Amino acid sequence: MRAESTAVPSMLPSTTLPVSKCAAYLEFERKRPWPAGGNVVRGVRWAPDGSCLLTASEDNVLRIFNLPPTVAREAYDAACGAAADRPGCMADARASELEPVLRIDEGESVYDCCWYPLMDSSDRLSCCVLSSCRDHPIRLWDAYDGSLRAAYVGYNHLDELAPAYSLAFEPGGRRIYAGC
């Protein structure tokens, strides 16, 4: 019996290297001193319109970052070309430090967060995020000013408050699904 190897084609050429376009190192280091490991980012969600990032971190804060226009619209090839052709590519594409446009202090460990699926930065009413954290109801936050728009309480089979460990909007945005 003879075994034949079938090569799986790679999604990226072997010469392509990831390039960091932006970062937020300072934002996650400055809150307070952390033991070994530091303030860890627990989750990142792209906005549906591609203009922002939503992060949840170990310090129990949700942060929204606006992406620089160059990051939102440029592809790797436009920024660097083939890495083999330009050995200095990493130096050319220095990461710019991002500053959050909004911080929402949850107070407890954030379990999950998500964007409203029809979010469009040009329509303020559609700019909202959903979050769940320990010992609190599900909250719908305004992504412009951080105000609380609504809270949704989940109950378990004993009629006790049950936090949601996972969240999702249906694609049309009419319903919220939560896993307790």
Coordinates of C-alpha atoms in Angstrom, one line a residue:
M1 CA 0.0 0.0 0.0
R2 CA 1.4 3.4 -1.0
A3 CA 0.4 6.6 0.8
E4 CA 0.2 9.7 -1.2
S5 CA 0.6 13.1 0.3
T6 CA -1.9 15.7 -0.7
A7 CA -0.6 19.2 -0.2
V8 CA -3.2 21.6 1.2
P9 CA -2.8 25.0 -0.5
S10 CA -2.1 27.8 1.9
M11 CA -4.3 30.8 2.1
L12 CA -1.3 33.1 2.1
P13 CA 1.9 32.9 0.2
S14 CA 4.8 31.6 2.3
T15 CA 6.6 34.9 1.8
T16 CA 3.8 37.0 3.4
L17 CA 4.5 38.2 6.9
P18 CA 1.9 39.8 9.2
V19 CA 2.3 43.5 9.6
S20 CA 1.1 45.4 12.6
K21 CA -0.8 48.5 11.6
C22 CA -1.8 49.8 15.0
A23 CA -1.6 48.7 18.6
A24 CA -2.8 49.8 22.1
Y25 CA 0.0 48.8 24.4
L26 CA 0.0 51.9 26.6
E27 CA -3.7 51.8 27.2
F28 CA -3.6 48.4 28.7
E29 CA -0.5 49.0 30.8
R30 CA -1.5 52.3 32.5
K31 CA -4.5 51.5 34.6
R32 CA -2.7 49.8 37.6
P33 CA 0.2 47.5 38.3
W34 CA -0.7 43.9 37.4
P35 CA 0.9 40.7 38.7
A36 CA 2.8 38.6 36.2
G37 CA 1.0 38.5 32.9
G38 CA -0.4 42.0 33.1
N39 CA -3.8 43.3 32.0
V40 CA -4.8 40.7 29.5
V41 CA -7.2 41.5 26.6
R42 CA -9.9 38.9 26.8
G43 CA -11.8 39.6 23.6
V44 CA -11.8 41.8 20.5
R45 CA -14.7 42.4 18.2
W46 CA -14.7 44.2 14.9
A47 CA -17.5 46.7 14.3
P48 CA -19.9 45.5 11.5
D49 CA -19.0 48.6 9.5
G50 CA -15.3 48.0 10.0
S51 CA -14.6 51.3 11.6
C52 CA -14.0 50.4 15.2
L53 CA -12.8 47.7 17.6
L54 CA -14.5 46.7 20.9
T55 CA -12.2 45.1 23.5
A56 CA -12.9 43.5 26.9
S57 CA -9.9 43.1 29.2
E58 CA -8.9 41.8 32.6
D59 CA -9.4 45.2 34.3
N60 CA -13.2 44.8 33.6
V61 CA -13.3 47.7 31.1
L62 CA -14.9 47.7 27.7
R63 CA -13.0 49.9 25.3
I64 CA -13.9 51.2 21.8
F65 CA -11.1 52.2 19.5
N66 CA -11.6 54.0 16.2
L67 CA -9.3 52.6 13.5
P68 CA -7.2 55.0 11.6
P69 CA -8.5 55.4 8.0
T70 CA -5.4 53.9 6.5
V71 CA -5.9 50.7 8.5
A72 CA -9.5 50.5 7.6
R73 CA -9.0 50.8 3.9
E74 CA -5.5 49.5 3.0
A75 CA -4.7 45.9 2.3
Y76 CA -1.4 44.4 3.1
D77 CA -0.2 44.4 -0.5
A78 CA -0.9 48.2 -0.8
A79 CA 1.0 48.9 2.3
C80 CA 4.1 46.7 1.9
G81 CA 4.0 44.8 -1.4
A82 CA 5.6 41.4 -1.3
A83 CA 7.8 41.0 1.9
A84 CA 10.5 39.2 -0.1
D85 CA 10.8 42.3 -2.3
R86 CA 11.0 44.7 0.6
P87 CA 13.1 43.4 3.5
G88 CA 12.5 46.7 5.4
C89 CA 8.7 46.2 5.2
M90 CA 8.2 45.8 9.0
A91 CA 10.1 49.0 9.6
D92 CA 8.0 50.9 7.1
A93 CA 4.7 49.8 8.6
R94 CA 5.2 50.9 12.2
A95 CA 2.3 50.4 14.4
S96 CA 0.5 53.6 15.5
E97 CA -0.7 53.7 19.1
L98 CA -4.4 53.7 19.4
E99 CA -6.3 55.7 22.1
P100 CA -9.8 54.5 23.1
V101 CA -12.6 56.9 22.2
L102 CA -14.8 55.3 24.9
R103 CA -14.2 53.4 28.2
I104 CA -17.1 51.6 29.9
D105 CA -16.2 50.3 33.4
E106 CA -18.2 47.1 34.0
G107 CA -17.0 46.6 37.6
E108 CA -16.9 42.8 37.4
S109 CA -15.4 40.3 35.0
V110 CA -16.7 40.7 31.5
Y111 CA -17.9 37.4 30.1
D112 CA -18.9 38.5 26.6
C113 CA -19.6 41.5 24.4
C114 CA -20.8 42.1 20.9
W115 CA -21.8 44.8 18.5
Y116 CA -25.3 45.5 17.2
P117 CA -25.1 43.7 13.8
L118 CA -26.5 46.6 11.8
M119 CA -24.1 49.1 13.4
D120 CA -23.2 52.0 11.1
S121 CA -20.9 54.7 12.5
S122 CA -22.8 57.4 10.6
D123 CA -26.1 56.4 12.3
R124 CA -25.8 57.1 16.0
L125 CA -28.9 55.1 16.9
S126 CA -27.4 51.9 15.5
C127 CA -24.1 52.4 17.5
C128 CA -24.5 50.1 20.5
V129 CA -22.8 47.2 22.2
L130 CA -24.1 44.4 24.3
S131 CA -22.2 43.1 27.3
S132 CA -22.5 40.5 30.1
C133 CA -20.5 40.3 33.3
R134 CA -20.5 38.5 36.6
D135 CA -23.5 39.2 38.9
H136 CA -25.1 41.7 36.5
P137 CA -27.8 41.7 33.9
I138 CA -27.1 41.9 30.2
R139 CA -26.5 45.6 29.3
L140 CA -27.0 47.5 26.1
W141 CA -24.5 50.4 25.9
D142 CA -24.5 53.5 23.7
A143 CA -21.2 53.3 21.7
Y144 CA -21.0 57.1 21.4
D145 CA -21.3 58.3 25.0
G146 CA -21.2 55.1 27.1
S147 CA -24.7 55.6 28.5
L148 CA -26.8 52.6 29.4
R149 CA -29.6 52.1 26.9
A150 CA -31.2 49.0 28.4
A151 CA -30.7 46.1 30.8
Y152 CA -32.0 42.5 30.3
V153 CA -32.2 40.2 33.3
G154 CA -31.9 36.4 32.8
Y155 CA -33.3 33.9 35.4
N156 CA -32.4 30.3 35.9
H157 CA -34.8 27.5 36.7
L158 CA -34.9 28.5 40.4
D159 CA -35.9 32.1 39.5
E160 CA -32.4 33.4 40.5
L161 CA -30.5 36.0 38.6
A162 CA -28.3 34.2 36.1
P163 CA -25.5 36.0 34.2
A164 CA -25.1 35.3 30.5
Y165 CA -21.8 33.7 29.6
S166 CA -22.2 34.2 25.9
L167 CA -24.1 36.8 23.8
A168 CA -25.3 37.2 20.2
F169 CA -27.7 39.3 18.2
E170 CA -29.6 37.6 15.5
P171 CA -28.3 38.9 12.1
G172 CA -31.3 41.2 11.7
G173 CA -30.7 42.7 15.1
R174 CA -34.3 42.1 16.4
R175 CA -33.4 39.5 19.0
I176 CA -30.7 38.9 21.6
Y177 CA -29.5 35.3 22.4
A178 CA -27.8 34.6 25.6
G179 CA -26.3 31.5 27.0
C180 CA -26.5 31.1 30.8

